[in-house]
């Protein structure tokens, strides 16, 4: 029996050595160590052995099983190494990698985030409202009479239902005061729509950021201080800001804000950056009617509001000469803001 076992071992090692692949190796394993394999078959002879021989042959069987298992393992590793080497053949690990293009935020998003960040430091909370609006929220509640040119079909997108695409974010002033008691201090960034011809400075869809602060004793000085702070944080500490009297139906007094800025290749000049003013008492009266209470009675509260074009601000900040670049998704333009 001992010779038989020795023969099995040498046959097994030969077969394993000759195996040229995973499958042949497995066949060898089954042929020798499998349930019906030769070593297993040989071990059934144990029962005919004498008491003295049994442990000796038993040990031999174990040693043989161990040797064959080891040889199988070693061969498996060798085959794997060979496969790895073949796979790496011709692969030059010193070649530089392919560049990754991680992408970056759109300049408008960057500018909006920055503006929101500055205004949050002043205590403004984010508010929002729908882009499809009622005439009430867009015009009537904002003291804009029916004959006002902004309400014209030529300037505003109307739906058959009589609703419209909001022409400014001032609608959010109204919605905020309708749903929240004073004091309120909110900003509302978002899209607005006007029937403008597309050119270098106009798109029918653009972005505004509205601000509203209403409390018991808000004054023009508060408005000036807040917006001066904003434009200095946005364009640099040394930025001069001026308030020019203007007219908006929903604020009185009203101003346009100019900042003195130096655009690339230009001398410093005054550039209009926002509209603003003290909320008109007529607006507060509309809010009282709509709410059915007197919390916003013009004898009790005052407030300021402002609105600025974010696209315009981005164009000024980065010297972008054509607003259309902001919507064309041209990577050559957008990657400059990475
Ligand atoms: N809604 C005005 C516009 O679109 C801007 C504005 C907002 C002016 C708030 C005054 C107060 O031009």
mmCIF file of C-alpha atoms and ligand atoms in Angstrom:
data_model
loop_
_atom_site.group_PDB
_atom_site.id
_atom_site.type_symbol
_atom_site.label_atom_id
_atom_site.label_comp_id
_atom_site.label_asym_id
_atom_site.label_seq_id
_atom_site.Cartn_x
_atom_site.Cartn_y
_atom_site.Cartn_z
ATOM 1 C CA UNK A 1 0.000 0.000 0.000
ATOM 2 C CA UNK A 2 2.859 2.343 0.788
ATOM 3 C CA UNK A 3 4.220 2.022 -2.726
ATOM 4 C CA UNK A 4 0.775 2.699 -4.098
ATOM 5 C CA UNK A 5 0.517 5.904 -2.092
ATOM 6 C CA UNK A 6 3.977 6.998 -3.212
ATOM 7 C CA UNK A 7 2.936 6.357 -6.797
ATOM 8 C CA UNK A 8 -0.221 8.401 -6.363
ATOM 9 C CA UNK A 9 1.843 11.283 -4.979
ATOM 10 C CA UNK A 10 4.328 11.255 -7.835
ATOM 11 C CA UNK A 11 1.551 10.942 -10.431
ATOM 12 C CA UNK A 12 -0.306 13.800 -8.798
ATOM 13 C CA UNK A 13 2.750 16.083 -8.743
ATOM 14 C CA UNK A 14 3.430 15.285 -12.378
ATOM 15 C CA UNK A 15 -0.178 16.038 -13.372
ATOM 16 C CA UNK A 16 -0.143 19.275 -11.391
ATOM 17 C CA UNK A 17 3.175 20.329 -12.887
ATOM 18 C CA UNK A 18 1.841 19.666 -16.369
ATOM 19 C CA UNK A 19 -1.437 21.564 -15.872
ATOM 20 C CA UNK A 20 -1.442 24.554 -18.167
ATOM 21 C CA UNK A 21 -4.517 26.299 -16.820
ATOM 22 C CA UNK A 22 -7.039 26.700 -14.072
ATOM 23 C CA UNK A 23 -9.303 24.009 -15.492
ATOM 24 C CA UNK A 24 -6.656 21.324 -15.876
ATOM 25 C CA UNK A 25 -5.483 22.058 -12.364
ATOM 26 C CA UNK A 26 -8.982 21.546 -11.067
ATOM 27 C CA UNK A 27 -9.290 18.275 -12.976
ATOM 28 C CA UNK A 28 -6.072 17.077 -11.331
ATOM 29 C CA UNK A 29 -7.424 18.039 -7.909
ATOM 30 C CA UNK A 30 -10.587 16.028 -8.500
ATOM 31 C CA UNK A 31 -8.689 13.066 -9.937
ATOM 32 C CA UNK A 32 -6.484 12.729 -6.847
ATOM 33 C CA UNK A 33 -8.206 14.396 -3.897
ATOM 34 C CA UNK A 34 -11.843 14.306 -5.011
ATOM 35 C CA UNK A 35 -14.455 12.035 -3.420
ATOM 36 C CA UNK A 36 -13.813 9.447 -6.073
ATOM 37 C CA UNK A 37 -10.155 10.394 -6.494
ATOM 38 C CA UNK A 38 -7.224 8.037 -6.283
ATOM 39 C CA UNK A 39 -6.029 9.048 -2.845
ATOM 40 C CA UNK A 40 -9.508 8.745 -1.428
ATOM 41 C CA UNK A 41 -9.857 5.322 -3.032
ATOM 42 C CA UNK A 42 -6.493 4.237 -1.614
ATOM 43 C CA UNK A 43 -7.472 5.244 1.893
ATOM 44 C CA UNK A 44 -10.358 2.768 1.857
ATOM 45 C CA UNK A 45 -7.607 0.072 2.041
ATOM 46 C CA UNK A 46 -6.881 1.202 5.605
ATOM 47 C CA UNK A 47 -9.508 -1.057 7.030
ATOM 48 C CA UNK A 48 -7.573 -4.192 5.943
ATOM 49 C CA UNK A 49 -4.377 -3.115 7.692
ATOM 50 C CA UNK A 50 -3.035 -4.412 10.963
ATOM 51 C CA UNK A 51 -3.216 -2.351 14.140
ATOM 52 C CA UNK A 52 0.494 -1.470 13.933
ATOM 53 C CA UNK A 53 0.398 -0.447 10.292
ATOM 54 C CA UNK A 54 -2.731 1.690 10.521
ATOM 55 C CA UNK A 55 -1.178 4.787 12.160
ATOM 56 C CA UNK A 56 1.862 4.655 9.902
ATOM 57 C CA UNK A 57 -0.159 4.466 6.721
ATOM 58 C CA UNK A 58 -2.633 6.992 8.094
ATOM 59 C CA UNK A 59 0.184 9.460 8.600
ATOM 60 C CA UNK A 60 1.488 8.755 5.137
ATOM 61 C CA UNK A 61 -1.944 9.400 3.652
ATOM 62 C CA UNK A 62 -2.193 12.707 5.479
ATOM 63 C CA UNK A 63 1.282 13.756 4.433
ATOM 64 C CA UNK A 64 0.511 12.879 0.835
ATOM 65 C CA UNK A 65 -2.774 14.809 0.905
ATOM 66 C CA UNK A 66 -0.860 17.745 2.362
ATOM 67 C CA UNK A 67 1.860 17.570 -0.277
ATOM 68 C CA UNK A 68 -0.657 17.396 -3.132
ATOM 69 C CA UNK A 69 -2.712 20.271 -1.674
ATOM 70 C CA UNK A 70 0.423 22.357 -1.347
ATOM 71 C CA UNK A 71 1.467 21.592 -4.903
ATOM 72 C CA UNK A 72 -2.005 22.572 -6.143
ATOM 73 C CA UNK A 73 -1.827 25.859 -4.254
ATOM 74 C CA UNK A 74 1.664 26.661 -5.512
ATOM 75 C CA UNK A 75 0.666 25.898 -9.073
ATOM 76 C CA UNK A 76 -2.485 28.014 -8.782
ATOM 77 C CA UNK A 77 -0.389 30.966 -7.637
ATOM 78 C CA UNK A 78 2.105 30.422 -10.412
ATOM 79 C CA UNK A 79 -0.696 30.348 -13.012
ATOM 80 C CA UNK A 80 -2.173 33.559 -11.560
ATOM 81 C CA UNK A 81 1.206 35.302 -11.644
ATOM 82 C CA UNK A 82 1.607 34.302 -15.240
ATOM 83 C CA UNK A 83 -1.853 35.638 -16.108
ATOM 84 C CA UNK A 84 -1.093 38.924 -14.314
ATOM 85 C CA UNK A 85 2.177 39.283 -16.121
ATOM 86 C CA UNK A 86 0.474 38.660 -19.456
ATOM 87 C CA UNK A 87 -2.165 41.277 -18.658
ATOM 88 C CA UNK A 88 0.491 43.862 -17.787
ATOM 89 C CA UNK A 89 2.527 43.130 -20.886
ATOM 90 C CA UNK A 90 2.903 46.324 -22.893
ATOM 91 C CA UNK A 91 1.427 48.426 -20.091
ATOM 92 C CA UNK A 92 3.579 51.442 -19.296
ATOM 93 C CA UNK A 93 2.850 52.495 -15.740
ATOM 94 C CA UNK A 94 5.003 55.598 -16.118
ATOM 95 C CA UNK A 95 2.641 57.164 -18.707
ATOM 96 C CA UNK A 96 0.902 60.259 -17.293
ATOM 97 C CA UNK A 97 -2.785 59.647 -16.406
ATOM 98 C CA UNK A 98 -5.721 60.962 -18.400
ATOM 99 C CA UNK A 99 -6.683 64.406 -17.124
ATOM 100 C CA UNK A 100 -9.907 64.603 -15.104
ATOM 101 C CA UNK A 101 -12.285 67.498 -15.733
ATOM 102 C CA UNK A 102 -13.896 68.068 -12.359
ATOM 103 C CA UNK A 103 -16.293 70.791 -13.564
ATOM 104 C CA UNK A 104 -17.115 74.004 -11.714
ATOM 105 C CA UNK A 105 -20.077 76.056 -10.627
ATOM 106 C CA UNK A 106 -21.694 78.309 -13.228
ATOM 107 C CA UNK A 107 -20.650 81.947 -12.762
ATOM 108 C CA UNK A 108 -24.254 82.908 -12.040
ATOM 109 C CA UNK A 109 -24.440 80.281 -9.308
ATOM 110 C CA UNK A 110 -21.166 81.484 -7.858
ATOM 111 C CA UNK A 111 -22.359 85.072 -7.882
ATOM 112 C CA UNK A 112 -25.771 84.184 -6.432
ATOM 113 C CA UNK A 113 -24.156 82.163 -3.622
ATOM 114 C CA UNK A 114 -21.822 85.030 -2.850
ATOM 115 C CA UNK A 115 -24.661 87.585 -2.785
ATOM 116 C CA UNK A 116 -26.780 85.352 -0.567
ATOM 117 C CA UNK A 117 -23.805 84.787 1.750
ATOM 118 C CA UNK A 118 -23.259 88.530 2.216
ATOM 119 C CA UNK A 119 -26.943 89.227 2.843
ATOM 120 C CA UNK A 120 -27.248 86.364 5.305
ATOM 121 C CA UNK A 121 -24.544 88.034 7.359
ATOM 122 C CA UNK A 122 -26.926 91.007 7.535
ATOM 123 C CA UNK A 123 -29.664 88.760 8.902
ATOM 124 C CA UNK A 124 -31.673 88.122 5.725
ATOM 125 C CA UNK A 125 -33.339 84.724 5.365
ATOM 126 C CA UNK A 126 -34.060 83.040 2.038
ATOM 127 C CA UNK A 127 -37.621 83.203 0.716
ATOM 128 C CA UNK A 128 -39.161 81.945 -2.485
ATOM 129 C CA UNK A 129 -42.252 82.228 -4.592
ATOM 130 C CA UNK A 130 -43.706 80.792 -7.798
ATOM 131 C CA UNK A 131 -42.572 81.907 -11.252
ATOM 132 C CA UNK A 132 -46.115 81.619 -12.612
ATOM 133 C CA UNK A 133 -47.870 84.421 -10.819
ATOM 134 C CA UNK A 134 -51.160 86.221 -10.496
ATOM 135 C CA UNK A 135 -51.544 89.809 -11.647
ATOM 136 C CA UNK A 136 -52.329 90.621 -8.051
ATOM 137 C CA UNK A 137 -48.953 89.470 -6.714
ATOM 138 C CA UNK A 138 -46.984 90.883 -9.621
ATOM 139 C CA UNK A 139 -48.724 94.239 -10.038
ATOM 140 C CA UNK A 140 -51.884 95.119 -8.073
ATOM 141 C CA UNK A 141 -50.495 94.432 -4.620
ATOM 142 C CA UNK A 142 -47.402 96.350 -5.661
ATOM 143 C CA UNK A 143 -49.360 99.516 -6.384
ATOM 144 C CA UNK A 144 -48.924 99.143 -10.140
ATOM 145 C CA UNK A 145 -52.021 100.502 -11.897
ATOM 146 C CA UNK A 146 -53.714 98.610 -14.751
ATOM 147 C CA UNK A 147 -52.467 101.069 -17.377
ATOM 148 C CA UNK A 148 -48.818 100.746 -16.304
ATOM 149 C CA UNK A 149 -46.633 99.795 -19.317
ATOM 150 C CA UNK A 150 -45.051 96.828 -17.474
ATOM 151 C CA UNK A 151 -48.500 95.185 -17.502
ATOM 152 C CA UNK A 152 -48.689 95.430 -21.260
ATOM 153 C CA UNK A 153 -49.031 92.218 -23.284
ATOM 154 C CA UNK A 154 -46.058 93.447 -25.267
ATOM 155 C CA UNK A 155 -43.795 93.365 -22.223
ATOM 156 C CA UNK A 156 -45.129 90.468 -20.187
ATOM 157 C CA UNK A 157 -45.832 86.808 -20.913
ATOM 158 C CA UNK A 158 -49.486 86.091 -20.084
ATOM 159 C CA UNK A 159 -51.227 82.727 -19.975
ATOM 160 C CA UNK A 160 -54.791 82.336 -21.238
ATOM 161 C CA UNK A 161 -55.797 81.844 -17.606
ATOM 162 C CA UNK A 162 -54.763 85.450 -16.902
ATOM 163 C CA UNK A 163 -51.737 84.303 -14.930
ATOM 164 C CA UNK A 164 -48.310 85.462 -16.031
ATOM 165 C CA UNK A 165 -44.613 84.756 -15.789
ATOM 166 C CA UNK A 166 -43.363 87.045 -13.050
ATOM 167 C CA UNK A 167 -41.592 90.110 -14.396
ATOM 168 C CA UNK A 168 -39.650 90.693 -11.190
ATOM 169 C CA UNK A 169 -38.981 88.981 -7.861
ATOM 170 C CA UNK A 170 -40.905 91.704 -6.017
ATOM 171 C CA UNK A 171 -43.801 89.237 -6.022
ATOM 172 C CA UNK A 172 -42.004 87.510 -3.154
ATOM 173 C CA UNK A 173 -42.312 90.696 -1.058
ATOM 174 C CA UNK A 174 -46.056 90.338 -1.288
ATOM 175 C CA UNK A 175 -46.122 86.604 -0.614
ATOM 176 C CA UNK A 176 -43.802 86.949 2.370
ATOM 177 C CA UNK A 177 -45.917 89.646 4.005
ATOM 178 C CA UNK A 178 -49.117 87.728 3.273
ATOM 179 C CA UNK A 179 -47.849 84.680 5.135
ATOM 180 C CA UNK A 180 -45.530 86.029 7.837
ATOM 181 C CA UNK A 181 -46.155 88.651 10.509
ATOM 182 C CA UNK A 182 -43.649 91.496 10.844
ATOM 183 C CA UNK A 183 -40.746 91.831 11.356
ATOM 184 C CA UNK A 184 -39.543 90.193 8.127
ATOM 185 C CA UNK A 185 -36.105 90.297 6.613
ATOM 186 C CA UNK A 186 -35.925 88.149 3.491
ATOM 187 C CA UNK A 187 -34.121 87.826 0.208
ATOM 188 C CA UNK A 188 -35.500 86.027 -2.817
ATOM 189 C CA UNK A 189 -33.258 85.124 -5.714
ATOM 190 C CA UNK A 190 -34.928 83.701 -8.813
ATOM 191 C CA UNK A 191 -35.848 83.815 -12.487
ATOM 192 C CA UNK A 192 -37.924 86.583 -14.039
ATOM 193 C CA UNK A 193 -39.432 86.905 -17.490
ATOM 194 C CA UNK A 194 -39.961 89.802 -19.859
ATOM 195 C CA UNK A 195 -40.729 89.913 -23.553
ATOM 196 C CA UNK A 196 -37.382 91.428 -24.491
ATOM 197 C CA UNK A 197 -35.589 90.911 -27.788
ATOM 198 C CA UNK A 198 -32.428 88.875 -27.243
ATOM 199 C CA UNK A 199 -29.295 90.988 -27.550
ATOM 200 C CA UNK A 200 -26.010 91.542 -25.727
ATOM 201 C CA UNK A 201 -27.703 92.814 -22.595
ATOM 202 C CA UNK A 202 -31.206 91.290 -22.744
ATOM 203 C CA UNK A 203 -32.652 87.837 -22.386
ATOM 204 C CA UNK A 204 -36.349 87.044 -21.963
ATOM 205 C CA UNK A 205 -35.378 84.984 -18.895
ATOM 206 C CA UNK A 206 -33.075 86.580 -16.374
ATOM 207 C CA UNK A 207 -32.329 86.430 -12.677
ATOM 208 C CA UNK A 208 -33.056 88.901 -9.939
ATOM 209 C CA UNK A 209 -32.466 89.037 -6.244
ATOM 210 C CA UNK A 210 -35.094 90.807 -4.194
ATOM 211 C CA UNK A 211 -34.683 92.000 -0.629
ATOM 212 C CA UNK A 212 -37.311 93.112 1.877
ATOM 213 C CA UNK A 213 -36.971 94.337 5.442
ATOM 214 C CA UNK A 214 -40.056 95.416 7.387
ATOM 215 C CA UNK A 215 -40.080 96.354 11.056
ATOM 216 C CA UNK A 216 -41.388 99.094 13.319
ATOM 217 C CA UNK A 217 -38.757 101.717 12.589
ATOM 218 C CA UNK A 218 -36.913 101.029 9.359
ATOM 219 C CA UNK A 219 -35.453 104.123 7.760
ATOM 220 C CA UNK A 220 -33.713 105.209 4.571
ATOM 221 C CA UNK A 221 -30.416 105.166 6.474
ATOM 222 C CA UNK A 222 -30.849 101.444 7.129
ATOM 223 C CA UNK A 223 -31.405 100.849 3.436
ATOM 224 C CA UNK A 224 -28.326 102.839 2.464
ATOM 225 C CA UNK A 225 -26.150 101.188 5.091
ATOM 226 C CA UNK A 226 -27.193 97.659 4.143
ATOM 227 C CA UNK A 227 -26.714 98.153 0.413
ATOM 228 C CA UNK A 228 -23.423 100.003 0.745
ATOM 229 C CA UNK A 229 -22.189 97.130 2.863
ATOM 230 C CA UNK A 230 -23.423 94.684 0.233
ATOM 231 C CA UNK A 231 -21.724 96.323 -2.756
ATOM 232 C CA UNK A 232 -18.470 96.833 -0.862
ATOM 233 C CA UNK A 233 -18.427 93.181 0.150
ATOM 234 C CA UNK A 234 -19.212 92.242 -3.447
ATOM 235 C CA UNK A 235 -16.873 94.565 -5.353
ATOM 236 C CA UNK A 236 -14.258 95.610 -2.791
ATOM 237 C CA UNK A 237 -14.055 97.806 0.323
ATOM 238 C CA UNK A 238 -13.153 100.941 -1.625
ATOM 239 C CA UNK A 239 -16.274 100.768 -3.841
ATOM 240 C CA UNK A 240 -18.275 104.016 -3.880
ATOM 241 C CA UNK A 241 -22.060 103.679 -3.976
ATOM 242 C CA UNK A 242 -24.603 106.411 -4.726
ATOM 243 C CA UNK A 243 -28.380 106.597 -4.532
ATOM 244 C CA UNK A 244 -30.141 108.427 -7.353
ATOM 245 C CA UNK A 245 -33.819 109.396 -6.938
ATOM 246 C CA UNK A 246 -35.997 107.298 -9.203
ATOM 247 C CA UNK A 247 -39.552 106.003 -9.420
ATOM 248 C CA UNK A 248 -41.013 102.592 -8.665
ATOM 249 C CA UNK A 249 -44.737 102.167 -8.028
ATOM 250 C CA UNK A 250 -44.130 100.085 -4.894
ATOM 251 C CA UNK A 251 -41.542 102.223 -3.110
ATOM 252 C CA UNK A 252 -41.512 105.867 -2.002
ATOM 253 C CA UNK A 253 -38.978 107.386 -1.991
ATOM 254 C CA UNK A 254 -37.310 105.226 -4.648
ATOM 255 C CA UNK A 255 -33.711 105.126 -5.781
ATOM 256 C CA UNK A 256 -31.505 103.600 -8.338
ATOM 257 C CA UNK A 257 -28.174 102.534 -6.922
ATOM 258 C CA UNK A 258 -24.989 103.167 -8.852
ATOM 259 C CA UNK A 259 -21.628 101.737 -7.912
ATOM 260 C CA UNK A 260 -18.415 103.315 -9.150
ATOM 261 C CA UNK A 261 -16.591 100.497 -10.789
ATOM 262 C CA UNK A 262 -13.752 100.002 -13.160
ATOM 263 C CA UNK A 263 -14.579 97.614 -15.949
ATOM 264 C CA UNK A 264 -11.730 95.983 -17.779
ATOM 265 C CA UNK A 265 -10.178 98.456 -20.245
ATOM 266 C CA UNK A 266 -12.343 101.342 -19.007
ATOM 267 C CA UNK A 267 -11.919 104.308 -16.672
ATOM 268 C CA UNK A 268 -13.909 104.007 -13.432
ATOM 269 C CA UNK A 269 -17.554 104.872 -14.061
ATOM 270 C CA UNK A 270 -20.913 104.924 -12.278
ATOM 271 C CA UNK A 271 -22.848 101.791 -13.160
ATOM 272 C CA UNK A 272 -26.442 101.147 -12.188
ATOM 273 C CA UNK A 273 -26.632 98.018 -10.036
ATOM 274 C CA UNK A 274 -30.060 97.954 -8.355
ATOM 275 C CA UNK A 275 -33.417 99.554 -7.695
ATOM 276 C CA UNK A 276 -34.612 100.165 -4.163
ATOM 277 C CA UNK A 277 -36.732 102.309 -1.896
ATOM 278 C CA UNK A 278 -38.949 102.509 1.145
ATOM 279 C CA UNK A 279 -42.007 100.288 0.834
ATOM 280 C CA UNK A 280 -44.929 102.465 -0.291
ATOM 281 C CA UNK A 281 -47.740 102.703 2.312
ATOM 282 C CA UNK A 282 -50.141 101.734 -0.467
ATOM 283 C CA UNK A 283 -48.423 98.326 -0.604
ATOM 284 C CA UNK A 284 -48.861 97.846 3.152
ATOM 285 C CA UNK A 285 -52.535 98.714 2.772
ATOM 286 C CA UNK A 286 -52.961 96.045 0.084
ATOM 287 C CA UNK A 287 -51.214 93.533 2.356
ATOM 288 C CA UNK A 288 -53.577 94.382 5.227
ATOM 289 C CA UNK A 289 -56.574 93.828 2.954
ATOM 290 C CA UNK A 290 -55.186 90.554 1.689
ATOM 291 C CA UNK A 291 -54.285 89.301 5.203
ATOM 292 C CA UNK A 292 -57.490 90.598 6.767
ATOM 293 C CA UNK A 293 -55.601 92.102 9.710
ATOM 294 C CA UNK A 294 -53.761 95.283 10.577
ATOM 295 C CA UNK A 295 -50.296 93.861 11.361
ATOM 296 C CA UNK A 296 -48.791 95.668 8.387
ATOM 297 C CA UNK A 297 -50.710 98.873 8.898
ATOM 298 C CA UNK A 298 -48.558 101.702 7.491
ATOM 299 C CA UNK A 299 -48.855 103.554 10.818
ATOM 300 C CA UNK A 300 -47.192 100.602 12.536
ATOM 301 C CA UNK A 301 -44.478 99.395 10.177
ATOM 302 C CA UNK A 302 -42.003 100.770 7.701
ATOM 303 C CA UNK A 303 -39.666 98.876 5.427
ATOM 304 C CA UNK A 304 -37.271 98.925 2.575
ATOM 305 C CA UNK A 305 -37.022 96.777 -0.527
ATOM 306 C CA UNK A 306 -34.408 96.349 -3.197
ATOM 307 C CA UNK A 307 -34.038 94.359 -6.378
ATOM 308 C CA UNK A 308 -30.986 93.645 -8.459
ATOM 309 C CA UNK A 309 -30.235 91.739 -11.642
ATOM 310 C CA UNK A 310 -27.883 88.866 -10.927
ATOM 311 C CA UNK A 311 -26.934 88.358 -14.574
ATOM 312 C CA UNK A 312 -26.055 92.016 -14.812
ATOM 313 C CA UNK A 313 -24.006 91.825 -11.625
ATOM 314 C CA UNK A 314 -22.099 88.814 -12.961
ATOM 315 C CA UNK A 315 -21.418 90.687 -16.208
ATOM 316 C CA UNK A 316 -20.076 93.669 -14.289
ATOM 317 C CA UNK A 317 -18.049 91.595 -11.867
ATOM 318 C CA UNK A 318 -16.242 89.593 -14.527
ATOM 319 C CA UNK A 319 -16.386 92.003 -17.454
ATOM 320 C CA UNK A 320 -18.642 89.651 -19.451
ATOM 321 C CA UNK A 321 -19.642 91.587 -22.550
ATOM 322 C CA UNK A 322 -22.535 89.463 -23.812
ATOM 323 C CA UNK A 323 -25.289 88.120 -21.542
ATOM 324 C CA UNK A 324 -25.915 85.235 -23.955
ATOM 325 C CA UNK A 325 -22.644 83.654 -22.823
ATOM 326 C CA UNK A 326 -24.389 82.916 -19.530
ATOM 327 C CA UNK A 327 -26.853 80.539 -21.149
ATOM 328 C CA UNK A 328 -24.924 79.017 -24.036
ATOM 329 C CA UNK A 329 -23.128 76.375 -21.957
ATOM 330 C CA UNK A 330 -19.919 76.818 -23.901
ATOM 331 C CA UNK A 331 -17.229 75.018 -21.915
ATOM 332 C CA UNK A 332 -14.563 77.422 -23.225
ATOM 333 C CA UNK A 333 -16.423 80.197 -21.416
ATOM 334 C CA UNK A 334 -17.530 78.289 -18.326
ATOM 335 C CA UNK A 335 -14.138 76.757 -17.464
ATOM 336 C CA UNK A 336 -12.743 80.266 -17.011
ATOM 337 C CA UNK A 337 -14.704 80.396 -13.764
ATOM 338 C CA UNK A 338 -13.180 77.226 -12.289
HETATM 339 N N1 LIG B 1 -38.692 95.175 -9.019
HETATM 340 C C1 LIG B 1 -37.850 96.260 -9.507
HETATM 341 C C2 LIG B 1 -37.440 95.923 -10.957
HETATM 342 O O1 LIG B 1 -37.608 94.808 -11.379
HETATM 343 C C3 LIG B 1 -36.635 96.445 -8.648
HETATM 344 C C4 LIG B 1 -37.002 96.929 -7.281
HETATM 345 C C5 LIG B 1 -37.211 96.034 -6.268
HETATM 346 C C6 LIG B 1 -37.117 98.276 -7.017
HETATM 347 C C7 LIG B 1 -37.528 96.470 -5.003
HETATM 348 C C8 LIG B 1 -37.442 98.721 -5.775
HETATM 349 C C9 LIG B 1 -37.629 97.835 -4.759
HETATM 350 O O2 LIG B 1 -36.929 96.743 -11.647
#
